[in-house]
Short mmCIF file of C-alpha atoms in Angstrom, two decimals:
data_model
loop_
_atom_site.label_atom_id
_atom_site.label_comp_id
_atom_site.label_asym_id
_atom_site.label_seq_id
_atom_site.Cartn_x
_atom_site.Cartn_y
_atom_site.Cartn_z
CA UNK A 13 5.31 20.30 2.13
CA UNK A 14 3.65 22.82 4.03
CA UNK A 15 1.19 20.81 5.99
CA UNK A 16 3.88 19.76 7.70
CA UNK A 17 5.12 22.76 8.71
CA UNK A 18 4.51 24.46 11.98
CA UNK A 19 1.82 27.62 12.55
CA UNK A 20 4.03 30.33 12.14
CA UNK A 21 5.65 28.37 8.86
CA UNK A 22 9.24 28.73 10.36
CA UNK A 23 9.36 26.25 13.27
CA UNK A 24 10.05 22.54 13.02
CA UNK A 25 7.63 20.53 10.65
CA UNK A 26 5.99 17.72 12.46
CA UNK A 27 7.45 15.20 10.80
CA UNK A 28 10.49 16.21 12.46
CA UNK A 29 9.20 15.82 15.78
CA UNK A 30 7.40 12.99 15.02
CA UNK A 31 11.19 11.53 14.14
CA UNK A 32 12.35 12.53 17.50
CA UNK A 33 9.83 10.96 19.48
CA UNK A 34 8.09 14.32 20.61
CA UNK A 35 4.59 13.18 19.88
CA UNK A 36 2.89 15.87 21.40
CA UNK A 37 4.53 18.72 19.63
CA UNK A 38 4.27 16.42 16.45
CA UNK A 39 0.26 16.27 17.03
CA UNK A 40 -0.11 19.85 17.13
CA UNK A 41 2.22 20.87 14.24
CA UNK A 42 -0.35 18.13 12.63
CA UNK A 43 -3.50 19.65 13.87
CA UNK A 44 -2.49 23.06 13.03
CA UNK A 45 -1.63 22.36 9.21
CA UNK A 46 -4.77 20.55 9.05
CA UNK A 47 -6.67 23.40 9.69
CA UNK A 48 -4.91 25.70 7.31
CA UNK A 49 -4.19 23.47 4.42
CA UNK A 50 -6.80 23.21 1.58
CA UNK A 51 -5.24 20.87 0.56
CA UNK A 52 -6.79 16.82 0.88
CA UNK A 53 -3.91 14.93 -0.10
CA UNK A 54 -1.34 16.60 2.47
CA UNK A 55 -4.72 16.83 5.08
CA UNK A 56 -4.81 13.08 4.39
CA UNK A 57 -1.26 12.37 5.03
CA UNK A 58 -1.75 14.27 8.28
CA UNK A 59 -4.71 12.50 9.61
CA UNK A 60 -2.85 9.10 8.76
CA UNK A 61 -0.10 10.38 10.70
CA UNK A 62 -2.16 11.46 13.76
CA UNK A 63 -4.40 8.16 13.52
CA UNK A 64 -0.80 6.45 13.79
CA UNK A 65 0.26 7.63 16.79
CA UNK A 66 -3.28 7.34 18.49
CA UNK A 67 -3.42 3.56 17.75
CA UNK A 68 0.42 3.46 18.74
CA UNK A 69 -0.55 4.78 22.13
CA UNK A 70 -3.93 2.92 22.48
CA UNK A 71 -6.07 5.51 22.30
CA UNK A 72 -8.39 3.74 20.50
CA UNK A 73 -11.50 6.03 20.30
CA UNK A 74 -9.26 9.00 18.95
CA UNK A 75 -7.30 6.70 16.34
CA UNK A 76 -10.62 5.43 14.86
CA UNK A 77 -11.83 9.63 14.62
CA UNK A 78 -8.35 10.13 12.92
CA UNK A 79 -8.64 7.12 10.32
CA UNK A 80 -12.19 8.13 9.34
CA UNK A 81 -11.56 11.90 8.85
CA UNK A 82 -10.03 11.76 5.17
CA UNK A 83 -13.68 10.24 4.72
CA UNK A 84 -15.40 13.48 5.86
CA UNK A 85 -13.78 15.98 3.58
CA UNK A 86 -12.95 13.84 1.06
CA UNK A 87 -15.61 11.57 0.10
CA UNK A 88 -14.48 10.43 -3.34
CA UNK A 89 -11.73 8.73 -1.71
CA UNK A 90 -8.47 10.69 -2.99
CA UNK A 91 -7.21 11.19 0.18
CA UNK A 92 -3.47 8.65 0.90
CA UNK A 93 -4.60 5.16 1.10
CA UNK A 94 -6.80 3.94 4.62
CA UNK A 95 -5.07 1.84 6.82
CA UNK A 96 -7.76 -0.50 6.73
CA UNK A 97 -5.75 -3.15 8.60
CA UNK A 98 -5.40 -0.79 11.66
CA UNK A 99 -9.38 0.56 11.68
CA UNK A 100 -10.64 -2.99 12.08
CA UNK A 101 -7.64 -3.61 14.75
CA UNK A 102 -8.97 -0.75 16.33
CA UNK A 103 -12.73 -1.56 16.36
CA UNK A 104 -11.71 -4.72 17.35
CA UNK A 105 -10.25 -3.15 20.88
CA UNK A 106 -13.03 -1.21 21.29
CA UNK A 107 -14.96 -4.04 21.21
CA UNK A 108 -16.77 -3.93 17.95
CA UNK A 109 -16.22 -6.99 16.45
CA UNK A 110 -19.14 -7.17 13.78
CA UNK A 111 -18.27 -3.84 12.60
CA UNK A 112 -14.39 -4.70 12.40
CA UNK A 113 -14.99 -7.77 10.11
CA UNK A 114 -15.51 -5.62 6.89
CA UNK A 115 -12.13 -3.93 7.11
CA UNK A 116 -10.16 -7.27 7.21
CA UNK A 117 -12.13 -8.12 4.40
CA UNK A 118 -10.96 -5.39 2.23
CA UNK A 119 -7.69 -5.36 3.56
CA UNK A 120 -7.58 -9.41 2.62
CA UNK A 121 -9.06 -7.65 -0.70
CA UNK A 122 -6.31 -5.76 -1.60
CA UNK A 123 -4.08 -8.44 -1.48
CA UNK A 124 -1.47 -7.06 1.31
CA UNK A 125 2.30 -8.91 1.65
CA UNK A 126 2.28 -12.30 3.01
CA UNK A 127 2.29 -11.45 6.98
CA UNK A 128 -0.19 -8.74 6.67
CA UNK A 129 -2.62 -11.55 4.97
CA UNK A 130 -2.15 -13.81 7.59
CA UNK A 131 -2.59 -11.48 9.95
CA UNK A 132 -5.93 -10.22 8.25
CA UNK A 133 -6.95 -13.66 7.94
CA UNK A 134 -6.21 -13.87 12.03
CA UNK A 135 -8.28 -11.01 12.79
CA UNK A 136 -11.16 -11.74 10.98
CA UNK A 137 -11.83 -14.75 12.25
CA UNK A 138 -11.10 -13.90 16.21
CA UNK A 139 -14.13 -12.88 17.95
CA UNK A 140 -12.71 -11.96 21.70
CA UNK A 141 -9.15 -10.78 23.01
CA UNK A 142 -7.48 -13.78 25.42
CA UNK A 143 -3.83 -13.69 26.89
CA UNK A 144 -1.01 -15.57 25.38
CA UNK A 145 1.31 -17.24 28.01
CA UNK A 146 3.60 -19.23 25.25
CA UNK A 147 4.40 -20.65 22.05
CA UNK A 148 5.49 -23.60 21.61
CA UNK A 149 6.64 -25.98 18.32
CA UNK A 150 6.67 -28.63 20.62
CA UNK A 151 3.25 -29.84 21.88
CA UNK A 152 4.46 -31.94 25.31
CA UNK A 153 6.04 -28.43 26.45
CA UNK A 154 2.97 -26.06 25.78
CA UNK A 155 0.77 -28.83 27.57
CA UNK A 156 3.60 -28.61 30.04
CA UNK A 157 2.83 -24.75 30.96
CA UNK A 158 -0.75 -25.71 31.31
CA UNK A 159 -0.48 -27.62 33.55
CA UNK A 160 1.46 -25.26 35.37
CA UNK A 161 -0.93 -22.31 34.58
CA UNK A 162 -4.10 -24.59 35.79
CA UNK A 163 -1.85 -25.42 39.32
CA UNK A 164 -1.65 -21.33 39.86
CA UNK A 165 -5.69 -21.44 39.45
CA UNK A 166 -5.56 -20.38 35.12
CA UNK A 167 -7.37 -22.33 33.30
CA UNK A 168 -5.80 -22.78 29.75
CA UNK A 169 -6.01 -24.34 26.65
CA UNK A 170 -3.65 -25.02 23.53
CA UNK A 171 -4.90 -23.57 19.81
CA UNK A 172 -2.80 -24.57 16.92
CA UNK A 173 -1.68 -21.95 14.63
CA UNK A 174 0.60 -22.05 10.84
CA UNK A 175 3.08 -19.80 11.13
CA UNK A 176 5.71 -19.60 7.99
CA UNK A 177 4.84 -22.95 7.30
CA UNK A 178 5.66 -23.78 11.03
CA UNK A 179 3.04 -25.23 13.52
CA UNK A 180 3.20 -23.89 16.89
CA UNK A 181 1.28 -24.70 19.52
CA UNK A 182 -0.03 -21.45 21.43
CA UNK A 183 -1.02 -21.48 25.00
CA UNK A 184 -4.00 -19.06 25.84
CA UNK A 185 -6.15 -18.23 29.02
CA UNK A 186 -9.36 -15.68 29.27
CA UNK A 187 -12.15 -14.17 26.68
CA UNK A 188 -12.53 -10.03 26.57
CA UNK A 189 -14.39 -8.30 24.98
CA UNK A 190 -11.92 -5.38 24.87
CA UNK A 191 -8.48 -4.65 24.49
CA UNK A 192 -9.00 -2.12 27.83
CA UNK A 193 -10.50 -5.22 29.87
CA UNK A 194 -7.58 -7.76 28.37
CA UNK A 195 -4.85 -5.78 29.20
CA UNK A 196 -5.89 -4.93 32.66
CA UNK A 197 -5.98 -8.50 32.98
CA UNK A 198 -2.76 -9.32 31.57
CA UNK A 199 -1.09 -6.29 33.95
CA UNK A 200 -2.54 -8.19 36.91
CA UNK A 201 -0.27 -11.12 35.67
CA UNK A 202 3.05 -9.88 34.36
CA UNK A 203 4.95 -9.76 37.47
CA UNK A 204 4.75 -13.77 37.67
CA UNK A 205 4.35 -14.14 34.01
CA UNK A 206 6.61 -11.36 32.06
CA UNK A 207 6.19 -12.93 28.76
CA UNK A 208 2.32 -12.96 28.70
CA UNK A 209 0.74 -11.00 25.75
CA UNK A 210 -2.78 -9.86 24.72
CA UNK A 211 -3.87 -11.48 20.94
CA UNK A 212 -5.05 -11.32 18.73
#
């Protein structure tokens, strides 16, 4: 379609950059169709696109933008489907976390596969980013790296969690209020601890 297409209509669509990993050149063959389709539905497919590879990149301020254009020309909601999943993921790193909760609630709403409910449900209820050092079906060995962690001066604790039927017992250190804030934390840490993660 021609939204995809380059300025000049003869050079490489964006979707084709987009395939070979040259975001940048993909974002502009985006922005540039945008602005000279009329039409929504391709407009929409671009923004979702865009919005993608912002939140992909943590670039959190420009993915929300992105996800909430559609919205602006297209107010009767017949742009492509919103990733409503990813907007509340993404207010959730900005560190909105009231404003987030709605989004997992229609996402839980639409009644999403299995993981992508659980993952909803997850969201929701999580209220501050913390770092992940292990998981563990075994609860002697998370308590293990606890007491580890709380030797090197981290203070931990083990939450429970049912995943695919399977209870695990997660080890987890810090409250942030933003993804920015957890991951500078966790960057301070992965040279001792490689496998350390930011969650939710």
């Amino acid at each position: 379609s021609h939204i995809l297409m380059a300025a000049n209509g003869t050079g490489p669509c964006g979707l084709a950059h987009y395939g070979k990993g040259e975001r940048p050149a993909a974002a502009q063959d985006f922005l540039t169709a945008i602005e000279k389709s009329q039409r929504n539905d391709l407009r929409g497919k671009a923004y979702g696109i865009l919005a993608d590879m912002a939140f992909d990149g943590e670039r959190w301020e420009q993915a929300l933008d992105y996800f909430h254009k559609p919205l602006t020309f297209d107010p009767e909601g017949k742009a492509p489907p919103i990733d409503y999943f990813r907007i509340g993921a993404t207010l959730q790193a900005l560190g909105l976390w009231d404003k987030a909760r709605p989004f997992f609630d229609v996402t839980i709403a639409l009644h999403p596969d299995a993981l992508l409910l659980q993952r909803a449900v997850q969201r929701r209820g999580a209220t501050a980013f913390a770092l992940q050092f292990g998981a563990f079906r075994e609860g002697p060995k998370a308590a293990e790296l606890v007491a580890q962690l709380k030797s090197a001066g981290l203070l931990s604790a083990i939450v429970t969690d049912m995943r695919e039927n399977q209870l695990l017992f997660l080890v987890r250190n810090g409250s942030y209020h933003t993804y920015e804030e957890a991951d500078f934390a966790r960057q301070q840490l992965l040279s001792k601890y490689p496998l350390v993660i930011v969650v939710p």
